[in-house]
Coordinates of C-alpha atoms in Angstrom, one line a residue:
M642 CA -75.5 81.3 25.6
N643 CA -76.5 78.7 28.1
E644 CA -80.0 80.2 28.3
Y645 CA -80.4 79.7 24.6
A646 CA -79.1 76.2 24.9
I647 CA -81.6 75.4 27.6
D648 CA -84.5 76.9 25.6
F649 CA -83.5 74.9 22.6
A650 CA -83.3 71.7 24.7
Q651 CA -86.8 72.3 26.0
I652 CA -88.2 72.7 22.4
L653 CA -86.5 69.5 21.4
I654 CA -87.9 67.7 24.4
I655 CA -91.4 68.8 23.5
V656 CA -91.0 67.7 19.9
H657 CA -89.4 64.4 21.1
A658 CA -92.4 63.7 23.3
T659 CA -94.9 64.8 20.6
Q660 CA -93.4 62.5 18.1
G661 CA -93.3 59.7 20.6
G662 CA -97.1 60.2 21.2
I663 CA -97.8 60.0 17.5
A664 CA -95.7 56.9 17.3
L665 CA -97.8 55.3 20.1
L666 CA -101.0 56.0 18.3
C667 CA -100.0 55.1 14.8
G668 CA -98.1 52.0 16.0
M669 CA -101.3 50.7 17.6
I670 CA -103.3 51.4 14.5
A671 CA -100.7 49.5 12.4
I672 CA -100.7 46.5 14.8
L673 CA -104.5 46.3 14.9
S674 CA -105.1 46.8 11.2
K675 CA -104.9 44.0 8.6
K676 CA -101.3 43.3 7.6
G677 CA -100.6 44.6 4.1
S678 CA -103.7 46.8 4.0
A679 CA -103.5 50.5 3.0
L680 CA -104.3 51.5 6.5
H681 CA -101.5 49.3 7.9
K682 CA -99.0 50.7 5.5
R683 CA -99.9 54.3 6.1
A684 CA -100.0 54.0 9.9
G685 CA -96.8 51.9 9.8
K686 CA -94.9 54.6 7.8
I687 CA -96.1 57.4 10.1
F688 CA -95.1 55.2 13.1
F689 CA -91.6 54.6 11.6
Y690 CA -90.8 58.3 10.9
S691 CA -92.3 59.6 14.1
M692 CA -90.6 56.9 16.3
L693 CA -87.3 57.3 14.5
S694 CA -87.3 61.1 14.8
S695 CA -88.2 60.8 18.5
A696 CA -85.3 58.4 19.1
L697 CA -82.8 60.5 17.1
L698 CA -83.9 63.6 19.0
S699 CA -83.1 61.8 22.3
L700 CA -79.6 61.4 21.0
V701 CA -79.3 65.2 20.4
I702 CA -80.9 66.0 23.8
S703 CA -78.5 63.7 25.6
I704 CA -75.4 65.7 24.5
L705 CA -76.8 69.2 25.1
P706 CA -75.6 71.3 28.0
N707 CA -77.3 70.5 31.3
H708 CA -78.9 67.4 29.7
E709 CA -75.8 65.2 29.2
S710 CA -76.7 61.6 29.7
A711 CA -74.8 58.6 28.5
F712 CA -77.8 56.5 29.6
L713 CA -80.2 58.3 27.3
F714 CA -77.8 58.2 24.4
V715 CA -77.3 54.4 24.5
I716 CA -81.0 53.8 25.0
G717 CA -81.7 56.1 22.0
V718 CA -79.3 54.1 19.8
F719 CA -80.9 50.8 21.0
S720 CA -84.4 52.0 20.1
S721 CA -83.3 53.4 16.7
Y722 CA -81.8 50.2 15.6
F723 CA -85.0 48.1 15.9
I724 CA -87.0 50.7 14.0
L725 CA -84.5 50.9 11.2
I726 CA -83.9 47.2 10.8
G727 CA -87.6 46.5 11.0
Y728 CA -88.4 49.0 8.3
R729 CA -85.5 47.9 6.1
A730 CA -86.6 44.2 6.4
I731 CA -89.3 44.9 3.8
N732 CA -86.4 44.8 1.2
F733 CA -85.1 41.5 2.4
K734 CA -87.7 39.7 0.2
N735 CA -85.7 41.0 -2.9
S736 CA -82.9 38.9 -4.2
N737 CA -79.3 40.2 -4.3
I738 CA -80.1 43.1 -1.9
S739 CA -77.1 45.0 -0.6
L740 CA -76.7 44.7 3.2
V741 CA -74.0 47.3 3.7
F742 CA -76.3 49.6 5.6
E743 CA -77.8 46.8 7.7
K744 CA -74.4 45.5 8.6
A745 CA -73.1 49.0 9.5
I746 CA -76.0 49.7 11.9
T747 CA -75.8 46.2 13.4
L748 CA -72.1 46.9 14.1
V749 CA -73.2 50.1 15.9
L750 CA -75.8 48.1 17.9
L751 CA -73.1 45.6 18.9
L752 CA -70.7 48.3 20.0
N753 CA -73.6 50.1 21.8
G754 CA -74.4 46.9 23.6
V755 CA -70.8 46.6 24.8
V756 CA -70.9 50.2 26.0
M757 CA -74.1 49.5 27.9
E758 CA -72.5 46.6 29.7
I759 CA -69.5 48.8 30.6
L760 CA -71.8 51.5 31.9
A761 CA -73.9 48.9 33.8
F762 CA -71.0 47.3 35.6
G763 CA -68.4 50.0 35.8
G764 CA -68.1 53.4 37.4
S765 CA -70.4 52.7 40.4
K766 CA -70.7 50.3 43.3
S767 CA -74.1 49.0 42.2
I768 CA -75.0 47.3 38.9
N769 CA -77.5 49.1 36.6
P770 CA -80.0 46.3 35.8
I771 CA -81.6 48.3 32.9
L772 CA -78.4 48.8 31.0
A773 CA -77.2 45.3 31.9
V774 CA -80.3 43.6 30.4
F775 CA -80.7 45.9 27.4
G776 CA -77.0 45.7 26.7
G777 CA -77.2 41.9 26.7
V778 CA -80.2 42.0 24.4
A779 CA -78.4 44.3 22.0
I780 CA -75.4 42.0 21.8
V781 CA -77.5 38.9 21.2
F782 CA -79.6 40.6 18.5
A783 CA -76.5 42.0 16.8
I784 CA -74.7 38.6 16.7
N785 CA -77.9 36.8 15.6
N786 CA -78.4 39.3 12.8
F787 CA -74.9 39.1 11.5
I788 CA -75.4 35.3 11.2
L789 CA -78.7 35.9 9.5
F790 CA -77.1 38.3 7.0
K791 CA -74.8 35.5 5.8
N792 CA -77.8 33.3 4.8
S793 CA -79.6 35.2 2.0
S794 CA -82.2 32.4 1.4
K795 CA -83.2 32.4 5.1
L796 CA -83.2 36.2 5.1
K797 CA -85.5 36.3 2.1
S798 CA -87.9 33.7 3.5
Q799 CA -88.2 35.3 6.9
W800 CA -88.4 39.0 5.9
L801 CA -92.0 39.3 7.2
K802 CA -91.1 37.9 10.7
I803 CA -88.1 40.2 10.9
H804 CA -90.2 43.2 9.8
L805 CA -93.0 42.5 12.3
G806 CA -90.8 41.4 15.2
N807 CA -88.5 44.4 15.0
M808 CA -91.3 47.0 14.3
M809 CA -93.2 45.7 17.3
G810 CA -90.0 45.8 19.3
G811 CA -89.8 49.5 18.4
Y812 CA -93.3 49.9 19.6
I813 CA -92.4 48.3 22.9
A814 CA -89.6 50.9 23.2
A815 CA -92.2 53.7 22.7
T816 CA -94.5 52.1 25.2
T817 CA -91.7 51.7 27.7
A818 CA -90.7 55.3 27.4
F819 CA -94.4 56.4 28.0
V820 CA -94.7 54.1 31.1
V821 CA -91.3 55.3 32.6
V822 CA -91.8 59.0 31.9
N823 CA -95.3 58.9 33.5
N824 CA -94.3 56.6 36.3
L825 CA -97.1 54.2 35.5
I826 CA -95.2 51.3 36.9
P827 CA -92.8 52.2 39.8
G828 CA -89.0 51.6 39.8
V829 CA -87.1 49.5 37.4
F830 CA -90.2 47.4 36.7
G831 CA -91.5 50.1 34.4
W832 CA -88.5 49.3 32.1
F833 CA -89.1 45.6 32.0
V834 CA -92.9 44.9 32.3
P835 CA -93.8 46.4 28.8
G836 CA -90.9 44.4 27.3
V837 CA -92.1 41.1 28.9
I838 CA -95.7 41.6 27.8
G839 CA -94.7 42.9 24.4
G840 CA -92.3 40.0 23.9
L841 CA -95.1 37.5 24.6
F842 CA -97.3 39.3 22.2
I843 CA -94.6 39.2 19.5
Y844 CA -94.1 35.5 20.0
Y845 CA -97.8 34.9 19.7
S846 CA -98.2 37.1 16.7
L847 CA -95.3 35.6 14.8
R848 CA -96.6 32.1 15.4
K849 CA -99.5 33.0 13.1
F850 CA -97.2 33.6 10.2
R851 CA -95.8 30.6 8.5
T852 CA -92.5 31.0 6.7
P853 CA -93.4 31.9 3.1
K854 CA -92.5 29.4 0.5
K855 CA -89.6 30.1 -1.8
T856 CA -90.5 31.4 -5.2

């Protein structure tokens, strides 16, 4: 029984890595292509589905026998949120949109951030800086988004910034996973350097987009 479980886990890991590789390629195409173009939309959709499936597979892998990892699970939830909210942000430009799903997954992100902080500071003598930082980011983003959901006019006017910022945040997650798995940057720095560089790129990119006027 365990042998079958191990083989199944290996298959999922291969599919997870493959989907992550596709996400890296298509995400880069979407970033470099003209926003709103057919190429951008196609590459963006492929990026979304491949990245989301890769993140969700990590959740499954993290609970399989001999692969149990609370760390991998909470990181998978963290990554999934930004992909989902970034993709769903396209609908924010519509009036009277229902935000039930968005509020539900944001609550999950908030709880996930709390769990990350508990794991970071509890259960061992040393603090886990990765979970501590990512947990803090999750909590801040969740609270900020809950506030944003209460302001429908602001949500509508900033849908493009929310879409681009979160989708690129998802791409940073894919890049970080690639860097860490391949040990391209040693130690904990591999977890933070892509985020710092990516964060600066997001800031620069969003500055080019003025808030659309209300119609």
